[in-house]
PDB file of C-alpha atoms and ligand atoms in Angstrom:
ATOM      1  CA  MET A1252      67.847 -47.671  40.050  1.00 55.00           C
ATOM      2  CA  THR A1253      70.177 -45.246  37.975  1.00 68.00           C
ATOM      3  CA  GLY A1254      73.408 -45.655  35.554  1.00 88.00           C
ATOM      4  CA  LYS A1255      74.270 -46.449  32.125  1.00 97.00           C
ATOM      5  CA  THR A1256      74.490 -50.002  30.539  1.00 98.00           C
ATOM      6  CA  VAL A1257      77.875 -51.098  28.996  1.00 98.00           C
ATOM      7  CA  VAL A1258      78.143 -54.022  26.486  1.00 98.00           C
ATOM      8  CA  ILE A1259      81.562 -55.728  26.104  1.00 98.00           C
ATOM      9  CA  ARG A1260      81.618 -58.850  24.043  1.00 98.00           C
ATOM     10  CA  GLY A1261      77.973 -59.266  24.519  1.00 98.00           C
ATOM     11  CA  VAL A1262      78.195 -59.026  28.437  1.00 98.00           C
ATOM     12  CA  GLU A1263      75.765 -56.485  29.674  1.00 98.00           C
ATOM     13  CA  ILE A1264      76.818 -54.533  32.457  1.00 98.00           C
ATOM     14  CA  HIS A1265      74.393 -52.250  34.318  1.00 98.00           C
ATOM     15  CA  LYS A1266      76.325 -49.853  36.062  1.00 98.00           C
ATOM     16  CA  ARG A1267      74.978 -48.912  39.747  1.00 98.00           C
ATOM     17  CA  ALA A1268      71.738 -50.793  39.040  1.00 98.00           C
ATOM     18  CA  LEU A1269      71.176 -50.901  42.753  1.00 98.00           C
ATOM     19  CA  ASP A1270      71.096 -48.007  45.138  1.00 98.00           C
ATOM     20  CA  PRO A1271      72.994 -48.079  48.328  1.00 98.00           C
ATOM     21  CA  ARG A1272      69.800 -48.895  50.184  1.00 98.00           C
ATOM     22  CA  TYR A1273      69.144 -52.102  48.206  1.00 98.00           C
ATOM     23  CA  GLN A1274      72.689 -53.185  48.373  1.00 98.00           C
ATOM     24  CA  GLU A1275      72.377 -53.156  52.082  1.00 98.00           C
ATOM     25  CA  ARG A1276      69.194 -55.168  51.930  1.00 98.00           C
ATOM     26  CA  VAL A1277      70.832 -57.505  49.784  1.00 99.00           C
ATOM     27  CA  LEU A1278      73.607 -57.604  52.109  1.00 98.00           C
ATOM     28  CA  ASP A1279      71.584 -58.367  55.155  1.00 98.00           C
ATOM     29  CA  ASP A1280      69.929 -61.358  53.487  1.00 99.00           C
ATOM     30  CA  LEU A1281      73.542 -62.796  52.483  1.00 99.00           C
ATOM     31  CA  ARG A1282      74.531 -62.475  56.160  1.00 98.00           C
ATOM     32  CA  THR A1283      71.495 -64.595  56.917  1.00 98.00           C
ATOM     33  CA  VAL A1284      72.493 -67.039  54.400  1.00 99.00           C
ATOM     34  CA  VAL A1285      76.230 -67.208  55.502  1.00 98.00           C
ATOM     35  CA  ARG A1286      74.970 -67.904  58.871  1.00 98.00           C
ATOM     36  CA  ALA A1287      73.193 -70.934  57.900  1.00 98.00           C
ATOM     37  CA  ALA A1288      75.704 -71.997  55.177  1.00 98.00           C
ATOM     38  CA  PRO A1289      79.319 -70.788  56.241  1.00 98.00           C
ATOM     39  CA  LEU A1290      81.817 -69.618  53.512  1.00 98.00           C
ATOM     40  CA  ILE A1291      84.345 -72.160  52.808  1.00 98.00           C
ATOM     41  CA  SER A1292      87.878 -71.802  50.933  1.00 98.00           C
ATOM     42  CA  PRO A1293      87.365 -74.529  48.159  1.00 98.00           C
ATOM     43  CA  THR A1294      90.121 -76.697  47.044  1.00 97.00           C
ATOM     44  CA  THR A1295      90.750 -77.274  43.528  1.00 96.00           C
ATOM     45  CA  PRO A1296      90.741 -80.542  41.970  1.00 96.00           C
ATOM     46  CA  ARG A1297      94.883 -80.086  41.682  1.00 96.00           C
ATOM     47  CA  GLY A1298      94.625 -79.416  45.332  1.00 97.00           C
ATOM     48  CA  ARG A1299      95.441 -75.701  45.569  1.00 97.00           C
ATOM     49  CA  LYS A1300      93.579 -73.611  47.892  1.00 97.00           C
ATOM     50  CA  MET A1301      91.137 -70.850  46.211  1.00 98.00           C
ATOM     51  CA  SER A1302      91.596 -67.395  47.369  1.00 98.00           C
ATOM     52  CA  VAL A1303      87.895 -66.871  47.130  1.00 98.00           C
ATOM     53  CA  ARG A1304      85.650 -68.118  49.644  1.00 98.00           C
ATOM     54  CA  MET A1305      82.255 -69.292  48.758  1.00 98.00           C
ATOM     55  CA  THR A1306      78.582 -70.468  49.687  1.00 99.00           C
ATOM     56  CA  SER A1307      75.525 -71.024  47.906  1.00 99.00           C
ATOM     57  CA  ALA A1308      71.736 -70.689  48.564  1.00 99.00           C
ATOM     58  CA  GLY A1309      69.101 -72.621  46.606  1.00 98.00           C
ATOM     59  CA  ARG A1310      68.268 -76.010  45.320  1.00 98.00           C
ATOM     60  CA  CYS A1311      72.009 -76.720  44.824  1.00 98.00           C
ATOM     61  CA  GLY A1312      75.223 -75.241  45.516  1.00 98.00           C
ATOM     62  CA  TRP A1313      78.776 -75.156  43.448  1.00 98.00           C
ATOM     63  CA  ILE A1314      81.360 -77.253  45.001  1.00 98.00           C
ATOM     64  CA  SER A1315      85.130 -77.784  44.197  1.00 97.00           C
ATOM     65  CA  ASP A1316      87.403 -80.258  45.818  1.00 96.00           C
ATOM     66  CA  ARG A1317      89.884 -82.979  44.925  1.00 95.00           C
ATOM     67  CA  LEU A1318      86.861 -85.044  43.406  1.00 96.00           C
ATOM     68  CA  GLY A1319      86.166 -82.082  40.948  1.00 97.00           C
ATOM     69  CA  TYR A1320      83.851 -79.215  40.045  1.00 97.00           C
ATOM     70  CA  ARG A1321      80.122 -79.896  40.653  1.00 97.00           C
ATOM     71  CA  TYR A1322      76.851 -78.893  41.965  1.00 98.00           C
ATOM     72  CA  GLU A1323      75.599 -80.673  45.160  1.00 98.00           C
ATOM     73  CA  PRO A1324      72.200 -80.492  47.018  1.00 98.00           C
ATOM     74  CA  VAL A1325      73.816 -79.872  50.237  1.00 98.00           C
ATOM     75  CA  HIS A1326      76.860 -77.920  52.246  1.00 98.00           C
ATOM     76  CA  PRO A1327      80.027 -79.655  52.901  1.00 97.00           C
ATOM     77  CA  ASP A1328      78.692 -79.705  56.257  1.00 97.00           C
ATOM     78  CA  GLY A1329      75.740 -81.999  55.449  1.00 98.00           C
ATOM     79  CA  GLN A1330      72.967 -79.387  55.450  1.00 98.00           C
ATOM     80  CA  PRO A1331      70.584 -78.444  52.754  1.00 98.00           C
ATOM     81  CA  TRP A1332      71.672 -74.915  51.175  1.00 98.00           C
ATOM     82  CA  PRO A1333      69.307 -71.977  52.461  1.00 98.00           C
ATOM     83  CA  ASP A1334      66.526 -70.455  50.255  1.00 98.00           C
ATOM     84  CA  ILE A1335      67.513 -67.882  47.833  1.00 98.00           C
ATOM     85  CA  PRO A1336      66.739 -64.450  49.426  1.00 98.00           C
ATOM     86  CA  GLU A1337      63.718 -62.668  47.750  1.00 98.00           C
ATOM     87  CA  SER A1338      65.818 -59.415  47.170  1.00 98.00           C
ATOM     88  CA  ILE A1339      67.942 -61.448  44.959  1.00 98.00           C
ATOM     89  CA  LEU A1340      65.241 -63.497  43.392  1.00 98.00           C
ATOM     90  CA  SER A1341      63.440 -60.462  42.192  1.00 98.00           C
ATOM     91  CA  LEU A1342      66.919 -59.128  40.221  1.00 98.00           C
ATOM     92  CA  TRP A1343      66.533 -62.520  38.420  1.00 98.00           C
ATOM     93  CA  ALA A1344      63.020 -61.632  37.589  1.00 96.00           C
ATOM     94  CA  ARG A1345      64.283 -58.336  36.172  1.00 97.00           C
ATOM     95  CA  TYR A1346      67.654 -59.125  34.442  1.00 98.00           C
ATOM     96  CA  GLY A1347      67.623 -62.546  34.014  1.00 97.00           C
ATOM     97  CA  CYS A1348      64.346 -64.449  32.726  1.00 94.00           C
ATOM     98  CA  SER A1349      60.771 -64.811  33.800  1.00 90.00           C
ATOM     99  CA  SER A1350      60.355 -68.252  32.439  1.00 94.00           C
ATOM    100  CA  ARG A1351      62.100 -70.103  34.984  1.00 95.00           C
ATOM    101  CA  MET A1352      63.812 -69.853  38.308  1.00 97.00           C
ATOM    102  CA  PRO A1353      67.406 -69.924  39.019  1.00 98.00           C
ATOM    103  CA  ASP A1354      68.528 -73.158  40.764  1.00 98.00           C
ATOM    104  CA  CYS A1355      71.824 -71.813  42.215  1.00 98.00           C
ATOM    105  CA  CYS A1356      72.861 -68.466  44.041  1.00 99.00           C
ATOM    106  CA  LEU A1357      76.653 -68.760  44.343  1.00 99.00           C
ATOM    107  CA  ILE A1358      78.000 -66.524  46.592  1.00 99.00           C
ATOM    108  CA  ASN A1359      81.964 -65.550  46.145  1.00 99.00           C
ATOM    109  CA  HIS A1360      83.743 -63.359  48.804  1.00 98.00           C
ATOM    110  CA  TYR A1361      86.974 -61.658  48.030  1.00 98.00           C
ATOM    111  CA  GLY A1362      89.198 -60.461  50.954  1.00 98.00           C
ATOM    112  CA  GLN A1363      92.204 -58.564  50.287  1.00 97.00           C
ATOM    113  CA  GLY A1364      94.466 -60.059  47.662  1.00 97.00           C
ATOM    114  CA  ALA A1365      91.808 -62.699  46.415  1.00 98.00           C
ATOM    115  CA  ARG A1366      91.547 -63.279  42.872  1.00 98.00           C
ATOM    116  CA  MET A1367      89.936 -65.674  40.220  1.00 98.00           C
ATOM    117  CA  GLY A1368      91.779 -66.876  37.513  1.00 97.00           C
ATOM    118  CA  MET A1369      90.438 -67.191  33.838  1.00 98.00           C
ATOM    119  CA  HIS A1370      87.792 -69.800  33.535  1.00 98.00           C
ATOM    120  CA  GLN A1371      84.741 -70.910  31.694  1.00 98.00           C
ATOM    121  CA  ASP A1372      81.339 -71.692  33.566  1.00 97.00           C
ATOM    122  CA  ASN A1373      80.306 -75.038  32.195  1.00 96.00           C
ATOM    123  CA  ASP A1374      79.364 -77.145  35.225  1.00 95.00           C
ATOM    124  CA  GLU A1375      75.681 -76.239  34.345  1.00 96.00           C
ATOM    125  CA  ARG A1376      73.746 -78.921  32.307  1.00 95.00           C
ATOM    126  CA  ASP A1377      71.813 -76.291  29.942  1.00 91.00           C
ATOM    127  CA  MET A1378      74.251 -73.200  29.249  1.00 93.00           C
ATOM    128  CA  SER A1379      71.381 -71.566  27.197  1.00 95.00           C
ATOM    129  CA  TRP A1380      70.120 -69.965  30.368  1.00 97.00           C
ATOM    130  CA  PRO A1381      71.774 -66.628  31.164  1.00 98.00           C
ATOM    131  CA  VAL A1382      73.923 -66.060  34.513  1.00 98.00           C
ATOM    132  CA  VAL A1383      72.854 -62.712  36.199  1.00 98.00           C
ATOM    133  CA  SER A1384      75.809 -61.353  38.614  1.00 98.00           C
ATOM    134  CA  ILE A1385      75.621 -58.833  41.342  1.00 99.00           C
ATOM    135  CA  SER A1386      78.642 -57.073  42.738  1.00 99.00           C
ATOM    136  CA  LEU A1387      78.879 -55.584  46.194  1.00 99.00           C
ATOM    137  CA  GLY A1388      81.653 -54.054  47.995  1.00 99.00           C
ATOM    138  CA  ASP A1389      84.864 -53.336  46.887  1.00 99.00           C
ATOM    139  CA  SER A1390      85.553 -52.801  42.966  1.00 99.00           C
ATOM    140  CA  ALA A1391      87.097 -55.603  40.957  1.00 99.00           C
ATOM    141  CA  LEU A1392      88.884 -55.510  37.785  1.00 99.00           C
ATOM    142  CA  PHE A1393      86.911 -58.008  35.249  1.00 98.00           C
ATOM    143  CA  ARG A1394      88.583 -59.444  32.449  1.00 98.00           C
ATOM    144  CA  ILE A1395      86.698 -60.818  29.567  1.00 98.00           C
ATOM    145  CA  GLY A1396      88.214 -63.230  26.883  1.00 98.00           C
ATOM    146  CA  ASN A1397      86.951 -65.515  24.108  1.00 98.00           C
ATOM    147  CA  ARG A1398      85.092 -68.759  23.847  1.00 98.00           C
ATOM    148  CA  GLU A1399      88.365 -70.690  23.770  1.00 98.00           C
ATOM    149  CA  ARG A1400      91.285 -70.254  26.323  1.00 98.00           C
ATOM    150  CA  GLY A1401      93.708 -67.510  25.279  1.00 98.00           C
ATOM    151  CA  GLY A1402      93.571 -64.682  22.741  1.00 98.00           C
ATOM    152  CA  SER A1403      92.894 -60.919  23.313  1.00 98.00           C
ATOM    153  CA  THR A1404      90.934 -59.782  26.382  1.00 98.00           C
ATOM    154  CA  GLU A1405      89.103 -56.479  27.607  1.00 98.00           C
ATOM    155  CA  SER A1406      88.815 -55.430  31.375  1.00 98.00           C
ATOM    156  CA  ILE A1407      86.206 -53.468  32.799  1.00 98.00           C
ATOM    157  CA  TRP A1408      85.782 -52.520  36.548  1.00 98.00           C
ATOM    158  CA  LEU A1409      82.892 -54.052  38.525  1.00 98.00           C
ATOM    159  CA  ASP A1410      81.724 -51.581  41.034  1.00 98.00           C
ATOM    160  CA  SER A1411      79.203 -52.021  44.172  1.00 98.00           C
ATOM    161  CA  GLY A1412      75.753 -52.289  42.860  1.00 98.00           C
ATOM    162  CA  ASP A1413      76.556 -53.209  39.201  1.00 98.00           C
ATOM    163  CA  ILE A1414      74.581 -56.106  37.595  1.00 98.00           C
ATOM    164  CA  ALA A1415      76.303 -58.211  34.960  1.00 98.00           C
ATOM    165  CA  VAL A1416      74.024 -60.243  32.565  1.00 98.00           C
ATOM    166  CA  LEU A1417      75.686 -63.157  30.754  1.00 98.00           C
ATOM    167  CA  GLY A1418      73.489 -64.585  28.180  1.00 97.00           C
ATOM    168  CA  GLY A1419      73.561 -65.907  24.551  1.00 96.00           C
ATOM    169  CA  ALA A1420      77.159 -66.258  23.145  1.00 97.00           C
ATOM    170  CA  ALA A1421      78.698 -64.291  26.271  1.00 98.00           C
ATOM    171  CA  ARG A1422      77.565 -67.125  28.590  1.00 98.00           C
ATOM    172  CA  MET A1423      80.527 -69.240  26.898  1.00 98.00           C
ATOM    173  CA  LEU A1424      83.109 -66.495  27.238  1.00 98.00           C
ATOM    174  CA  TYR A1425      86.293 -67.055  29.449  1.00 98.00           C
ATOM    175  CA  HIS A1426      86.496 -64.597  32.345  1.00 98.00           C
ATOM    176  CA  GLY A1427      88.201 -63.774  35.529  1.00 98.00           C
ATOM    177  CA  ILE A1428      88.884 -61.301  38.458  1.00 99.00           C
ATOM    178  CA  ASP A1429      92.276 -59.985  38.256  1.00 98.00           C
ATOM    179  CA  ARG A1430      92.251 -57.936  41.332  1.00 98.00           C
ATOM    180  CA  ILE A1431      90.340 -55.941  43.877  1.00 98.00           C
ATOM    181  CA  GLU A1432      90.658 -52.545  44.860  1.00 98.00           C
ATOM    182  CA  PHE A1433      90.622 -53.196  48.541  1.00 98.00           C
ATOM    183  CA  GLY A1434      88.875 -50.472  50.420  1.00 98.00           C
ATOM    184  CA  SER A1435      87.341 -48.548  47.411  1.00 98.00           C
ATOM    185  CA  SER A1436      83.647 -49.287  49.026  1.00 98.00           C
ATOM    186  CA  ARG A1437      82.277 -48.501  52.368  1.00 98.00           C
ATOM    187  CA  LEU A1438      79.473 -50.804  51.885  1.00 98.00           C
ATOM    188  CA  LEU A1439      81.685 -53.743  53.919  1.00 98.00           C
ATOM    189  CA  SER A1440      83.144 -52.051  56.943  1.00 96.00           C
ATOM    190  CA  ARG A1441      85.994 -54.188  57.115  1.00 97.00           C
ATOM    191  CA  GLY A1442      86.587 -54.059  53.244  1.00 98.00           C
ATOM    192  CA  GLY A1443      86.185 -56.928  50.572  1.00 98.00           C
ATOM    193  CA  ARG A1444      84.103 -57.595  47.631  1.00 99.00           C
ATOM    194  CA  ILE A1445      81.051 -60.101  47.371  1.00 99.00           C
ATOM    195  CA  ASN A1446      79.673 -61.417  43.915  1.00 99.00           C
ATOM    196  CA  VAL A1447      76.458 -63.121  43.743  1.00 99.00           C
ATOM    197  CA  THR A1448      75.549 -65.144  40.748  1.00 98.00           C
ATOM    198  CA  LEU A1449      72.193 -66.584  39.768  1.00 98.00           C
ATOM    199  CA  ARG A1450      72.154 -69.853  37.585  1.00 98.00           C
ATOM    200  CA  VAL A1451      69.953 -72.195  36.044  1.00 98.00           C
ATOM    201  CA  VAL A1452      71.712 -75.780  36.673  1.00 98.00           C
ATOM    202  CA  ASP A1453      69.522 -78.536  35.516  1.00 93.00           C
TER     203      ASP A1453
HETATM  204  C1  MD3 B1324      80.793 -64.863  32.139  1.00 85.26           C
HETATM  205  N1  MD3 B1324      82.490 -64.778  39.281  1.00 85.26           N
HETATM  206  O1  MD3 B1324      81.481 -67.166  39.661  1.00 85.26           O
HETATM  207  S1  MD3 B1324      80.935 -62.219  38.020  1.00 85.26           S
HETATM  208  C2  MD3 B1324      82.104 -67.137  38.930  1.00 85.26           C
HETATM  209  O2  MD3 B1324      83.318 -61.628  40.081  1.00 85.26           O
HETATM  210  C3  MD3 B1324      82.704 -66.068  38.542  1.00 85.26           C
HETATM  211  O3  MD3 B1324      83.029 -63.400  41.583  1.00 85.26           O
HETATM  212  C4  MD3 B1324      83.475 -63.696  38.826  1.00 85.26           C
HETATM  213  O4  MD3 B1324      83.383 -65.918  37.432  1.00 85.26           O
HETATM  214  C5  MD3 B1324      83.174 -62.824  40.247  1.00 85.26           C
HETATM  215  O5  MD3 B1324      81.809 -68.116  38.020  1.00 85.26           O
HETATM  216  C6  MD3 B1324      82.832 -62.921  37.816  1.00 85.26           C
HETATM  217  C7  MD3 B1324      80.642 -62.216  36.447  1.00 85.26           C
HETATM  218  C8  MD3 B1324      80.438 -63.537  35.565  1.00 85.26           C
HETATM  219  C9  MD3 B1324      79.800 -64.460  36.126  1.00 85.26           C
HETATM  220  C10 MD3 B1324      79.193 -65.586  35.410  1.00 85.26           C
HETATM  221  C11 MD3 B1324      79.880 -65.710  34.023  1.00 85.26           C
HETATM  222  C12 MD3 B1324      81.026 -63.552  34.268  1.00 85.26           C
HETATM  223  C13 MD3 B1324      80.578 -64.817  33.526  1.00 85.26           C
HETATM  224  C14 MD3 B1324      79.517 -66.790  33.221  1.00 85.26           C
HETATM  225  C15 MD3 B1324      79.699 -66.906  31.936  1.00 85.26           C
HETATM  226  C16 MD3 B1324      80.512 -65.735  31.347  1.00 85.26           C
HETATM  227 FE1   FE B1325      82.742 -67.588  36.159  1.00 85.26          FE
END
């Protein structure tokens, strides 16, 4: 475990927190999750297809479709979500909190051209718990805004092995991914980026 910690607007980014061997281990465990719970391209409530593909592990998973955004106890195929891998849970204990386990491990996959518009994460019942985010693969330009939509923003690159901790007031900030530097990492042989977030939902 190496690298410095950068703090922007209360968002803590532990640069290169995971060494390449640990990144490979997490990636292997994510492949097992994705075999049991395939990635899907969610539709927004307004009927637009998201460019990011998603799946989840844990007691519940995050879903978006014409009915809205929510957490569900089963994958859209009807199967319960797989367990959160130990290699990922141990990062929650280290960077998140030890008094509670996360309910959801949301897995976002960014292929070429995928992005995520500015949004706030507010589908969780109690937002006083932190969110822990793990970046793997190609670097992403992460934009951090304010507690309300609009206003000034600051951007920072998230690289493979970086861990971001969103706690306290930072948990409420608007944020998004502007773009991926496709092919910038060799972790995923066909390129792309994976972001894993650990969340307490209810
Ligand atoms: C700031 N994911 O899944 S991770 C998301 O890289 C999400 O896939 C982005 O935004 C991604 O909701 C950004 C960093 C992150 C995650 C959760 C946050 C930043 C956050 C929650 C509150 C504030
Ligand atoms: Fe988010």
